JSON list of C-alpha atoms in Angstrom, two decimals:
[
{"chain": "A", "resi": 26, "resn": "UNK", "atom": "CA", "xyz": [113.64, 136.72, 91.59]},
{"chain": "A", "resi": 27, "resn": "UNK", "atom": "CA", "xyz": [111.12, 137.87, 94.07]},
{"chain": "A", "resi": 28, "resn": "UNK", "atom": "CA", "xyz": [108.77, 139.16, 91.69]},
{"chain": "A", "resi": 29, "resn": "UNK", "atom": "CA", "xyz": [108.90, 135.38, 90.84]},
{"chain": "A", "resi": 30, "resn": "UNK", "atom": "CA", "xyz": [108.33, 134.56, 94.31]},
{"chain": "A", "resi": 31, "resn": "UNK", "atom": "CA", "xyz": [105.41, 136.13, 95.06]},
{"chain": "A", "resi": 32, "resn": "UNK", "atom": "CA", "xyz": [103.68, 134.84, 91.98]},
{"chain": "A", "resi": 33, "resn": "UNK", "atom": "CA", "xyz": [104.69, 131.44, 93.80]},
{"chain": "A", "resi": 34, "resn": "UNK", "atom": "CA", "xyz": [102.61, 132.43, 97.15]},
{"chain": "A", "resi": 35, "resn": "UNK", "atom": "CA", "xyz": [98.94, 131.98, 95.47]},
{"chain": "A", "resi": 36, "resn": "UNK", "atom": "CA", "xyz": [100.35, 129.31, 93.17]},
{"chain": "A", "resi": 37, "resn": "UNK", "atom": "CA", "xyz": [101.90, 127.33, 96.01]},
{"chain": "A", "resi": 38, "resn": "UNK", "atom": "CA", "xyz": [98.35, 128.22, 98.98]},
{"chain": "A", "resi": 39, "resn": "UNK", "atom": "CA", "xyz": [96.27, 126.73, 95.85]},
{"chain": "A", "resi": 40, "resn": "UNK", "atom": "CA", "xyz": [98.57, 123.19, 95.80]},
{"chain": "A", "resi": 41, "resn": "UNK", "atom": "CA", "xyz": [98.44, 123.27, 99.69]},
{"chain": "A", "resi": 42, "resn": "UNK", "atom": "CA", "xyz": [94.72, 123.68, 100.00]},
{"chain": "A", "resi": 43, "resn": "UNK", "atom": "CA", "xyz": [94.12, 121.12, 97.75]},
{"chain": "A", "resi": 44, "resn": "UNK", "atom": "CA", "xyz": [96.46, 118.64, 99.48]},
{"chain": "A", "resi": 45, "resn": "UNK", "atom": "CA", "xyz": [95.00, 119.50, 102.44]},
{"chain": "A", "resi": 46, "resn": "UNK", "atom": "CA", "xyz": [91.63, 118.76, 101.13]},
{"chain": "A", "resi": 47, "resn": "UNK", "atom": "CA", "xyz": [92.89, 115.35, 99.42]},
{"chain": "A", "resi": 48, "resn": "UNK", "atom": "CA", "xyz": [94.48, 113.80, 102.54]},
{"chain": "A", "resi": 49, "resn": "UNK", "atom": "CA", "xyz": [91.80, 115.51, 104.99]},
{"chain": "A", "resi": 50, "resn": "UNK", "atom": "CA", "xyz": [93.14, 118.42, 106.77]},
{"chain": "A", "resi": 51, "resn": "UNK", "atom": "CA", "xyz": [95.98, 121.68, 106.52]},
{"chain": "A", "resi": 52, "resn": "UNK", "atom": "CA", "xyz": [98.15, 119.75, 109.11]},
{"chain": "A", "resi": 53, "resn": "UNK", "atom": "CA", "xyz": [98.71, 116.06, 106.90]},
{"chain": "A", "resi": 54, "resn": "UNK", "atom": "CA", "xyz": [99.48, 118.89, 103.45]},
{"chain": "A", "resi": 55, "resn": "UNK", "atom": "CA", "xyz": [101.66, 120.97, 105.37]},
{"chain": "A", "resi": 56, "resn": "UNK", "atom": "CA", "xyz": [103.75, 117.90, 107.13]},
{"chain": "A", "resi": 57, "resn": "UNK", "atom": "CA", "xyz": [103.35, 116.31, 103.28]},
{"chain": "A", "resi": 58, "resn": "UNK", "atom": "CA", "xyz": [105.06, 119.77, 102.08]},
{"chain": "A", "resi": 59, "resn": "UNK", "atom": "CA", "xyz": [107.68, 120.16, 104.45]},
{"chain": "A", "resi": 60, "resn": "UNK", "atom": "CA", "xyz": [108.81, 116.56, 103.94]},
{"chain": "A", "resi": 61, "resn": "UNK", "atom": "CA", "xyz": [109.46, 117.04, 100.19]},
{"chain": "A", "resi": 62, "resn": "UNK", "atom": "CA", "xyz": [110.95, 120.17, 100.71]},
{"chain": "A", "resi": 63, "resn": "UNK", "atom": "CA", "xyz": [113.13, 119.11, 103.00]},
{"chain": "A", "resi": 64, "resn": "UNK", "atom": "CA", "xyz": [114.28, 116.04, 100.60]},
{"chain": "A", "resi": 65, "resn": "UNK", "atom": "CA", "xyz": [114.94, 118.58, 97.72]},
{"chain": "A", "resi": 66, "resn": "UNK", "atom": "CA", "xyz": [116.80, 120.78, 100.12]},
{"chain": "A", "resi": 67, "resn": "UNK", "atom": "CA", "xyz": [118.99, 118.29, 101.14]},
{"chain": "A", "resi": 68, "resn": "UNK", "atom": "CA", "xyz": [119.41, 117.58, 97.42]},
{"chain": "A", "resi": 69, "resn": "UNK", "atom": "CA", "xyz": [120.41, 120.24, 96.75]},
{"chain": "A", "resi": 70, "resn": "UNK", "atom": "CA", "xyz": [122.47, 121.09, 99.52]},
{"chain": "A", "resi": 71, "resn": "UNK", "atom": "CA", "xyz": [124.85, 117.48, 98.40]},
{"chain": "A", "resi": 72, "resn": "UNK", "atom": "CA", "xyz": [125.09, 119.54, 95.60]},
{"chain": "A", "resi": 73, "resn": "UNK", "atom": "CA", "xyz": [125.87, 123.14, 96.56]},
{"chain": "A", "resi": 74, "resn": "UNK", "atom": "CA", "xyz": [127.56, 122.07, 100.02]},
{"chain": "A", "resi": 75, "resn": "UNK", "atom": "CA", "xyz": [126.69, 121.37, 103.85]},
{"chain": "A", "resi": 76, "resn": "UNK", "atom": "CA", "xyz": [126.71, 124.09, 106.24]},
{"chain": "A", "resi": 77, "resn": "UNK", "atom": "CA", "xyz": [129.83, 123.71, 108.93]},
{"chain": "A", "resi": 78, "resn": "UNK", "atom": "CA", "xyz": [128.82, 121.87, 112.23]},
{"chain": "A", "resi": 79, "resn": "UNK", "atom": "CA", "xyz": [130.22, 124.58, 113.98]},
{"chain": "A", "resi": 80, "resn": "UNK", "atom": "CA", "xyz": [127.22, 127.21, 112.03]},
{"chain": "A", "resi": 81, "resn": "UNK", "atom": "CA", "xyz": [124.52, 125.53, 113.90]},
{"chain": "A", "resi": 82, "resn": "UNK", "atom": "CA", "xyz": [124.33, 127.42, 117.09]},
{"chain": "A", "resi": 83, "resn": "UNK", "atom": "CA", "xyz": [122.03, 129.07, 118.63]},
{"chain": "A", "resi": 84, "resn": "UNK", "atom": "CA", "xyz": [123.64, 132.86, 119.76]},
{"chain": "A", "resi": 85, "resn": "UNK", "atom": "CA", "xyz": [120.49, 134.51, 117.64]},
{"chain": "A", "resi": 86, "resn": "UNK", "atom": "CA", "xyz": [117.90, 131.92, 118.58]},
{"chain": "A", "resi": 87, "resn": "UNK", "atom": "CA", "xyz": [115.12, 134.17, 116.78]},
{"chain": "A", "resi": 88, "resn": "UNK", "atom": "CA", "xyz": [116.97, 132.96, 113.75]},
{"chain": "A", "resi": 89, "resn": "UNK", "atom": "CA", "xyz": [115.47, 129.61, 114.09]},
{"chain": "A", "resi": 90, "resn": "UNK", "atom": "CA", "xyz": [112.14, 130.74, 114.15]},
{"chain": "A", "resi": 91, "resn": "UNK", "atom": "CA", "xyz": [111.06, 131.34, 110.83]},
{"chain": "A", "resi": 92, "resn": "UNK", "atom": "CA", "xyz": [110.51, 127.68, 109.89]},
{"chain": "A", "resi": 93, "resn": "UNK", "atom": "CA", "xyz": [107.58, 128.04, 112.55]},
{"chain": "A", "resi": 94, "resn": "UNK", "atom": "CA", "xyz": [106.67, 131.29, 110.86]},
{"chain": "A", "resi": 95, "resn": "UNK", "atom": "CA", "xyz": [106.44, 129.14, 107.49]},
{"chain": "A", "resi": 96, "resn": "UNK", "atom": "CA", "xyz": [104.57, 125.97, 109.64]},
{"chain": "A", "resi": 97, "resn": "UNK", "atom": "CA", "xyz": [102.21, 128.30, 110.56]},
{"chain": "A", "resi": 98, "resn": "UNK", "atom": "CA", "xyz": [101.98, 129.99, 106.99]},
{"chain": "A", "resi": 99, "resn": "UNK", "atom": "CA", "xyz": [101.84, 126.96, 105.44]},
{"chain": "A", "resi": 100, "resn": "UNK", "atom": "CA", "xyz": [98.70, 125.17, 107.55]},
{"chain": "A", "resi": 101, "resn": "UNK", "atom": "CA", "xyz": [96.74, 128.59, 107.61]},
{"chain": "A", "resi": 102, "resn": "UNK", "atom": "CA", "xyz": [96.79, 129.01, 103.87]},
{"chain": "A", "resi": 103, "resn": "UNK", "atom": "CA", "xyz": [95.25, 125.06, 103.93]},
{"chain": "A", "resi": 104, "resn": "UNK", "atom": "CA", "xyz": [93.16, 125.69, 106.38]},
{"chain": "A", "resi": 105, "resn": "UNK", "atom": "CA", "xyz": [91.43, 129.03, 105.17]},
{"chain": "A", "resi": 106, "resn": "UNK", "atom": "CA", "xyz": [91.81, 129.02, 101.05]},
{"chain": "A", "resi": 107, "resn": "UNK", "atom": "CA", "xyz": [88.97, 126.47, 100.85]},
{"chain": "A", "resi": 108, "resn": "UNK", "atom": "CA", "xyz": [86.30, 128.32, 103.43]},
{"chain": "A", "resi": 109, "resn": "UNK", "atom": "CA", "xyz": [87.53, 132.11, 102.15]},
{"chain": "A", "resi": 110, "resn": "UNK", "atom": "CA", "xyz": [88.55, 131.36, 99.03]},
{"chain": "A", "resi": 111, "resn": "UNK", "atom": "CA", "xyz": [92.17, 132.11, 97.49]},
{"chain": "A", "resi": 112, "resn": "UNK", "atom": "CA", "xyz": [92.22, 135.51, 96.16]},
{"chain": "A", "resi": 113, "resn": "UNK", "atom": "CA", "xyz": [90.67, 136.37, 99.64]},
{"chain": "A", "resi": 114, "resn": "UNK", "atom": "CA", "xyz": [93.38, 134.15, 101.58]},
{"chain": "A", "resi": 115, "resn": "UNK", "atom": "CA", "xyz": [96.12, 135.84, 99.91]},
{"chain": "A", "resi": 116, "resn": "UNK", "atom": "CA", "xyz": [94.70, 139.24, 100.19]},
{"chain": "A", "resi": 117, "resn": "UNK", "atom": "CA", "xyz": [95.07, 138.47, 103.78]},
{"chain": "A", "resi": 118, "resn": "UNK", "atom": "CA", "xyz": [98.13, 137.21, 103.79]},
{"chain": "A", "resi": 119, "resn": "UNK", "atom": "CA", "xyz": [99.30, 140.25, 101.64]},
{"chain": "A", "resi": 120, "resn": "UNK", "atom": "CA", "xyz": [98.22, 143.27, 103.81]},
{"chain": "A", "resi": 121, "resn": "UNK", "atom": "CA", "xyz": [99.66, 141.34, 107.07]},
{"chain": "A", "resi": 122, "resn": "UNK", "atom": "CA", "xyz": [103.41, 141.01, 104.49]},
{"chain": "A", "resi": 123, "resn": "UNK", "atom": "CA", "xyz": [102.59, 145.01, 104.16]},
{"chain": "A", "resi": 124, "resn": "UNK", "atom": "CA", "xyz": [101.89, 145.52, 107.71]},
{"chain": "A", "resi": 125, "resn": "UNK", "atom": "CA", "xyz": [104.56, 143.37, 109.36]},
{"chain": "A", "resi": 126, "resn": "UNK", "atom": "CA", "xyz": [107.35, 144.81, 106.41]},
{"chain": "A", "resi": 127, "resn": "UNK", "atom": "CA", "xyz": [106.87, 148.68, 107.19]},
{"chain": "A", "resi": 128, "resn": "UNK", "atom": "CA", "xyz": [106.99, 147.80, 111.00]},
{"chain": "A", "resi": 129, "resn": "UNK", "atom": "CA", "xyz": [110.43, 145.56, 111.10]},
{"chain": "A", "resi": 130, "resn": "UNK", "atom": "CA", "xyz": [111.34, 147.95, 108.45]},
{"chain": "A", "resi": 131, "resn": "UNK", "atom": "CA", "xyz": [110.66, 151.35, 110.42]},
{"chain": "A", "resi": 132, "resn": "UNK", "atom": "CA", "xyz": [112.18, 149.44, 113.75]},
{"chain": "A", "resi": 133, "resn": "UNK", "atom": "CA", "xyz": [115.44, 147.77, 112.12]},
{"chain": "A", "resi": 134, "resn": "UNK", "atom": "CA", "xyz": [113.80, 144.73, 113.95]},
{"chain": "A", "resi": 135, "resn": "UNK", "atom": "CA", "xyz": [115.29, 140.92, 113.51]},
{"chain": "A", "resi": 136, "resn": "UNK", "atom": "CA", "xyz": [118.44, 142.59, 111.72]},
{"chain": "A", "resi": 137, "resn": "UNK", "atom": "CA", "xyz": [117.17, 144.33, 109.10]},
{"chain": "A", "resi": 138, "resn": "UNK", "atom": "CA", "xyz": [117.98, 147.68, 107.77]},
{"chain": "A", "resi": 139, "resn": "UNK", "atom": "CA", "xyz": [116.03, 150.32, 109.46]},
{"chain": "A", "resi": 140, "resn": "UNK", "atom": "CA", "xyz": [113.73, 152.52, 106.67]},
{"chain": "A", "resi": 141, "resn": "UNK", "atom": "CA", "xyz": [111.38, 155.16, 108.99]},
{"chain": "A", "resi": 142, "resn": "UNK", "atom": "CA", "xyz": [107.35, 155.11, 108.15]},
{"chain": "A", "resi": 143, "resn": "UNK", "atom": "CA", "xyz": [107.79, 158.88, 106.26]},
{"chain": "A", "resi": 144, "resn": "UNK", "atom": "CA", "xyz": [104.39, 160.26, 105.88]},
{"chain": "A", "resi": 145, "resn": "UNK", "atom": "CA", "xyz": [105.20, 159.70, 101.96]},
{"chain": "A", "resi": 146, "resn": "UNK", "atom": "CA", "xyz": [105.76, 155.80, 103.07]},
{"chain": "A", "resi": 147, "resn": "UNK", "atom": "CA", "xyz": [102.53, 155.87, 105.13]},
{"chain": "A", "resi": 148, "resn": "UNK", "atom": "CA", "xyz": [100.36, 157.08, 102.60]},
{"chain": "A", "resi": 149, "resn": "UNK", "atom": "CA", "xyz": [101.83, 154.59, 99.90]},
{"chain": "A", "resi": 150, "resn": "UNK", "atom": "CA", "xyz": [100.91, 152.11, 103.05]},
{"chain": "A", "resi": 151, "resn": "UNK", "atom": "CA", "xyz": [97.84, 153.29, 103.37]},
{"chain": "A", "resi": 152, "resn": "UNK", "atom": "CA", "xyz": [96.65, 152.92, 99.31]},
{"chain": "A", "resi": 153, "resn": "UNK", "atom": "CA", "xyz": [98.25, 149.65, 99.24]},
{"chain": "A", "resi": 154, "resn": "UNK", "atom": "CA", "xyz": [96.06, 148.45, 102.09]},
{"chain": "A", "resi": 155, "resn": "UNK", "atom": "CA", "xyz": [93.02, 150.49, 100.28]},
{"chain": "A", "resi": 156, "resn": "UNK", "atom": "CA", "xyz": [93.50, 148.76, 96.77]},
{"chain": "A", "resi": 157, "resn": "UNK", "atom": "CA", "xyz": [94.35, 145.18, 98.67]},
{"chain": "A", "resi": 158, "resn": "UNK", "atom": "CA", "xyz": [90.52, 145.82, 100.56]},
{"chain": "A", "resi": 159, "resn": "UNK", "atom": "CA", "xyz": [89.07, 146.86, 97.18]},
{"chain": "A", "resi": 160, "resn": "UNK", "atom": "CA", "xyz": [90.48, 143.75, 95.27]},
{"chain": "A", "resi": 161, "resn": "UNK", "atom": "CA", "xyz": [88.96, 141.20, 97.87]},
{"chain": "A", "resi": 162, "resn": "UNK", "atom": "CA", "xyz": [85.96, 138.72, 96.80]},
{"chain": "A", "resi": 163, "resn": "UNK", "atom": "CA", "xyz": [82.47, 139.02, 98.61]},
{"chain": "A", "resi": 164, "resn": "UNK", "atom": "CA", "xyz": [82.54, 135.66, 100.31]}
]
């Protein structure tokens, strides 16, 4: 399933660029995006069931956050895919994942289980980042 995912990233920052470029700007394809997504969530949410009132509070407000995270993911992709190119865009956005992973990872930051940066980890880190610089595109 998240194999799947991730081959949805570049698939999905190639459809948002080009939205973006049809209606004239990252902001009108991300607000586009978010609006459909939010009909087929609530589609499928009549079908699967509606959270409890009483589940919308706000004790962990961080929680709420990520659909910023994703605004801001979502616009940036738009916004830089056309002037970068994609494979560079998602390089980007692939050694920040890398980055930001091993540091809530090594931290046990936002909830998640905590996994130290070994030296074994940091070197895996380290080629990652190397092979993600030596796959970019000259620009």
């Amino acid at each position: 399933m998240m194999f799947a995912a991730g081959l949805g990233i570049p698939v999905f920052a190639a459809l948002n660029s080009g939205l973006g470029q049809q209606l004239g700007g990252p902001v009108a394809a991300t607000a586009v995006t978010f609006a459909i997504g939010f009909v087929v969530a609530a589609a499928m949410l009549a079908f699967t069931g509606f959270p409890e009132p009483a589940a919308f509070t706000f004790e962990k407000p961080w929680l709420w956050i990520g659909a910023v995270v994703m605004l801001f993911y979502a616009t940036s992709v738009a916004y830089s895919a056309p002037r970068i190119g994609l494979g560079n865009a998602i390089f980007f956005v692939l050694l920040g994942q890398i980055v930001a992973a091993a540091i809530i990872d090594h931290f046990g930051l936002l909830g998640s289980i905590q996994s130290a940066i070994t030296p074994k980890r940091a070197l895996g880190l380290v080629v990652m980042a190397v092979g993600i610089y030596l796959a970019r595109k000259p620009v």
